[in-house]
Amino acid sequence: MILEKQHRVLVQGITGRQGRFWTERMQECGTQIVAGVNPKRAGETCCDVPVFASARAAVDEVGPIDVSVMFIPPAAALGAAIDAIEGGVRMIVVLTEHIPSQDVMRIHAAARQYGTRIIGPNTAGIVTPGQAFAGIMPAFNGRIFQPGDVGVISRSGSLGTLICLNLVNAGLGQSAFLGVGGDPMLGTTTAQAFQALDADVRTNAIVIVGEIGGAMEEQAAEAVERSSKPVVSFITGRASPPGKKMGHAGAIVMGNQGSYHSKRSSLEAAGARVVDTPGEIAVALQDAIATLHA
């Protein structure tokens, strides 16, 4: 789940305006992109890598692929994801939002069958500063991402970017950023992302950026309780009225389930420090680390 510079990356939709732009940014940051996919442009090159008609054709030609990044519109996302899954790609970063629910369920079912990790849908991607990134996060901006030992998990790309900026401004860097995505049916949960960072030897502290809706933060609290690493969290949506959808498709509260109070109390009971504003995260993190080593 944590991207490294040796991982071989495929870009589905590489020849589009966004695909080409972000492929160039990923290459600048060290991402090892080995091929792209566009059925209409097969046989060409783009961003100095060969373009194939399918993910399976790319694997047959260039060898095993660790990660695929999808710059694919919603109506074509199912076919592109199945192509990568059946081609043996180990992890797919699904940037696409507004994929039909039935298509998302079919993607997840195929991924379980083939043992493929899905990040997303509706994710901004994953970043390992100083090594590589996959997605649309500004990993190339040194004011936002710097190598360090703080792991960051976020459902929101924009809010995750703000948190990473605040960390760097405070003299802290990131071991990894994991954008789990804003879809109501995610392939990777906050708890699973937390477990990956908890097991990562380069990560010494973890930030959870959550939001109202669903139960991912409550479920992650169980993993937080078992961890010995300092954890700081910010949950957005404190002032949202119950029963009203806010922002991401998954951000809807039904009764007390998924409420701000439920998430905050669960994380605090597990030992995490939950702050009121994003600007407090770095100070709370420094304090938590100092307390741990006192």
XYZ file of C-alpha atoms in Angstrom:
294
model
C 0.000 0.000 0.000
C 2.965 2.341 0.601
C 4.459 3.315 -2.749
C 8.226 3.064 -3.208
C 10.581 4.090 -5.990
C 11.150 0.521 -7.177
C 7.438 -0.056 -7.836
C 6.534 -0.284 -11.511
C 3.611 1.964 -12.432
C 1.111 1.949 -15.303
C -0.995 4.996 -16.235
C -4.398 4.210 -17.714
C -5.537 7.208 -19.756
C -1.996 8.522 -20.116
C -2.567 10.476 -23.347
C -5.365 12.690 -21.996
C -4.626 16.215 -20.806
C -4.742 15.279 -17.116
C -3.075 11.915 -17.628
C -0.146 13.438 -19.472
C 0.276 16.354 -17.050
C 0.281 14.180 -13.935
C 2.429 11.497 -15.539
C 5.118 14.128 -16.079
C 4.800 15.285 -12.463
C 5.016 11.707 -11.189
C 8.130 11.084 -13.282
C 9.727 14.259 -11.932
C 9.247 12.887 -8.401
C 10.899 9.557 -9.193
C 7.863 7.397 -9.948
C 8.915 4.527 -12.210
C 6.251 4.697 -14.909
C 6.814 1.861 -17.359
C 3.791 2.100 -19.675
C 0.493 3.771 -20.453
C -2.866 2.683 -21.823
C -5.126 4.199 -24.476
C -6.764 1.754 -26.930
C -6.903 4.459 -29.633
C -3.213 5.363 -29.330
C -1.649 1.898 -28.977
C 1.812 1.673 -30.503
C 2.670 5.304 -29.785
C 4.793 6.715 -26.979
C 3.753 9.320 -24.426
C 5.960 10.848 -21.745
C 8.758 8.599 -23.039
C 6.882 5.362 -22.276
C 5.067 2.973 -24.658
C 1.281 3.158 -24.960
C -0.727 -0.071 -25.173
C -4.302 -0.969 -26.012
C -4.888 -2.569 -22.597
C -3.278 -3.191 -19.231
C -2.983 -6.857 -20.093
C -1.103 -6.008 -23.288
C 1.213 -3.751 -21.294
C 1.991 -6.512 -18.789
C 2.642 -8.980 -21.602
C 5.146 -6.589 -23.161
C 6.905 -4.819 -20.271
C 6.471 -7.377 -17.496
C 4.756 -7.302 -14.070
C 3.206 -4.038 -12.922
C 2.831 -3.127 -9.274
C 0.508 -0.115 -9.494
C -1.923 1.347 -12.001
C -3.221 4.928 -11.823
C -6.587 5.472 -13.521
C -7.267 8.748 -15.376
C -10.505 7.288 -16.698
C -14.043 8.773 -16.930
C -16.800 7.188 -14.794
C -18.530 5.286 -17.605
C -15.295 3.535 -18.613
C -13.892 2.971 -15.112
C -15.287 -0.539 -14.662
C -13.736 -1.843 -17.871
C -10.394 -0.199 -17.150
C -10.268 -1.534 -13.591
C -11.201 -5.093 -14.635
C -8.561 -4.951 -17.368
C -5.876 -4.021 -14.818
C -7.101 -6.530 -12.237
C -7.184 -9.424 -14.706
C -3.811 -8.291 -16.039
C -2.285 -8.972 -12.626
C -1.723 -5.395 -11.457
C -1.273 -5.577 -7.682
C -2.731 -2.205 -6.711
C -4.990 0.260 -8.539
C -5.278 3.923 -7.608
C -8.810 4.806 -8.735
C -8.908 8.593 -9.050
C -12.308 8.587 -10.754
C -15.347 9.861 -8.865
C -19.045 9.364 -9.650
C -18.535 5.766 -10.782
C -21.957 4.034 -10.762
C -22.468 2.089 -7.519
C -23.006 -1.236 -9.277
C -19.741 -0.762 -11.167
C -17.883 -0.006 -7.931
C -19.239 -3.207 -6.385
C -18.110 -5.210 -9.409
C -14.636 -3.657 -9.213
C -14.321 -4.587 -5.544
C -15.576 -8.130 -6.171
C -13.023 -8.681 -8.944
C -10.261 -7.201 -6.785
C -11.063 -9.622 -3.965
C -11.047 -12.541 -6.412
C -7.639 -11.636 -7.844
C -6.040 -10.263 -4.670
C -5.717 -6.701 -5.987
C -5.584 -3.713 -3.642
C -7.932 -0.853 -4.587
C -7.174 2.679 -3.392
C -10.335 4.750 -3.857
C -12.516 5.382 -5.797
C -12.448 9.176 -5.667
C -8.961 9.310 -4.186
C -6.321 11.971 -4.770
C -3.659 9.279 -4.584
C -0.705 8.178 -2.484
C 2.656 9.826 -1.854
C 5.975 8.717 -0.417
C 8.028 11.943 -0.274
C 11.488 11.612 -1.771
C 10.550 8.398 -3.571
C 7.382 8.419 -5.674
C 3.718 9.301 -5.896
C 0.688 8.026 -7.792
C -2.279 10.315 -8.357
C -2.965 14.049 -8.301
C -1.373 15.186 -5.041
C 1.198 18.032 -5.230
C 4.089 15.796 -4.245
C 6.429 17.916 -6.368
C 5.931 20.918 -4.047
C 8.589 20.945 -1.349
C 6.527 23.297 0.816
C 3.879 20.579 1.130
C 5.767 17.277 1.045
C 9.131 16.504 2.631
C 10.587 13.140 3.687
C 9.977 12.502 7.370
C 8.443 10.081 9.828
C 4.780 11.153 10.054
C 2.232 9.017 8.201
C -0.902 10.832 7.027
C -4.253 9.231 6.178
C -7.001 11.314 4.604
C -10.324 10.822 2.852
C -9.951 14.304 1.348
C -7.132 15.275 -0.985
C -7.464 19.013 -0.410
C -7.648 18.703 3.365
C -4.806 16.210 3.338
C -2.735 18.723 1.361
C -3.407 21.405 3.971
C -2.364 19.078 6.805
C 0.856 18.129 4.998
C 1.609 21.828 4.409
C 1.136 22.532 8.114
C 3.425 19.644 9.044
C 6.222 20.883 6.780
C 5.803 24.434 8.092
C 6.330 23.023 11.579
C 9.537 21.250 10.550
C 7.952 17.808 10.225
C 7.976 15.586 7.144
C 5.892 12.662 5.980
C 6.822 9.007 5.703
C 3.767 8.454 3.490
C 0.454 10.009 2.549
C -2.425 7.595 1.937
C -5.542 9.114 0.381
C -8.220 6.483 0.966
C -10.836 8.415 -1.039
C -14.276 9.908 -0.658
C -16.484 7.244 -2.240
C -19.072 5.540 0.015
C -17.664 2.133 -1.024
C -13.898 2.226 -0.635
C -11.418 -0.471 -1.521
C -9.104 0.504 1.345
C -10.451 1.716 4.673
C -8.928 4.129 7.156
C -8.288 1.165 9.478
C -6.385 -0.731 6.770
C -4.338 2.357 5.905
C -3.579 2.855 9.594
C -2.411 -0.751 9.939
C -0.050 -0.275 6.978
C 1.497 2.819 8.550
C 1.609 1.212 11.983
C 3.657 -1.643 10.490
C 5.946 0.719 8.552
C 9.322 1.093 10.259
C 9.812 4.601 8.801
C 6.587 5.872 10.362
C 6.889 6.994 13.981
C 3.628 8.946 14.298
C 0.304 8.951 12.450
C -2.247 11.618 11.529
C -5.828 10.611 10.691
C -7.789 13.212 8.736
C -11.403 12.082 8.882
C -14.852 13.421 8.163
C -18.404 12.752 9.225
C -20.325 9.907 7.627
C -19.770 6.157 7.625
C -17.937 4.346 10.390
C -14.347 4.244 9.153
C -12.882 6.358 11.925
C -14.744 4.385 14.596
C -13.388 1.159 13.094
C -9.888 2.636 12.887
C -10.053 3.407 16.605
C -9.685 -0.317 17.316
C -6.340 -0.335 15.484
C -5.299 2.919 17.167
C -5.854 1.352 20.573
C -3.453 -1.489 19.728
C -0.745 0.853 18.398
C 2.168 2.245 20.378
C 2.705 5.151 17.962
C 1.416 8.673 18.715
C -1.809 9.415 16.827
C -3.385 12.815 16.199
C -6.652 13.291 14.335
C -8.829 16.015 12.887
C -12.456 15.276 11.972
C -14.191 17.725 9.664
C -17.939 18.327 9.757
C -18.385 19.179 13.428
C -21.157 21.701 12.677
C -22.986 19.585 10.086
C -26.687 18.879 10.770
C -27.639 15.176 11.223
C -29.054 13.448 8.142
C -27.621 15.938 5.649
C -25.032 14.917 3.067
C -21.950 17.138 3.158
C -19.094 17.093 0.641
C -18.023 13.563 -0.232
C -20.553 10.942 -1.224
C -19.834 9.040 1.985
C -20.272 12.036 4.260
C -23.797 11.469 5.507
C -24.802 10.968 9.118
C -27.715 8.774 10.121
C -28.642 9.268 13.756
C -25.499 8.931 15.853
C -23.793 6.609 13.366
C -20.930 8.425 11.687
C -21.448 11.608 13.678
C -18.655 13.929 14.689
C -19.165 13.079 18.373
C -19.104 9.346 17.678
C -15.864 9.539 15.717
C -14.132 11.891 18.131
C -15.087 9.963 21.253
C -14.051 6.632 19.685
C -10.617 7.922 18.698
C -10.028 9.683 22.008
C -11.024 6.562 23.932
C -8.443 4.649 21.889
C -5.692 7.099 22.890
C -5.602 9.465 19.906
C -5.462 13.231 20.359
C -8.305 14.854 18.409
C -7.907 18.556 17.626
C -10.490 21.179 16.724
C -8.745 22.726 13.720
C -6.178 21.569 11.121
C -3.741 24.208 12.362
C -3.458 22.445 15.724
C -2.264 19.121 14.337
C 1.475 19.819 14.183
C 1.640 21.193 17.742
C -0.436 18.299 19.102
C 1.791 15.849 17.256
C 4.984 17.364 18.620
C 3.508 17.295 22.112
C 2.408 13.676 21.748
C 5.862 12.628 20.540
C 7.541 14.506 23.406
C 5.194 12.897 25.937
C 5.909 9.434 24.542
C 9.668 9.901 24.937
C 9.559 11.722 28.260
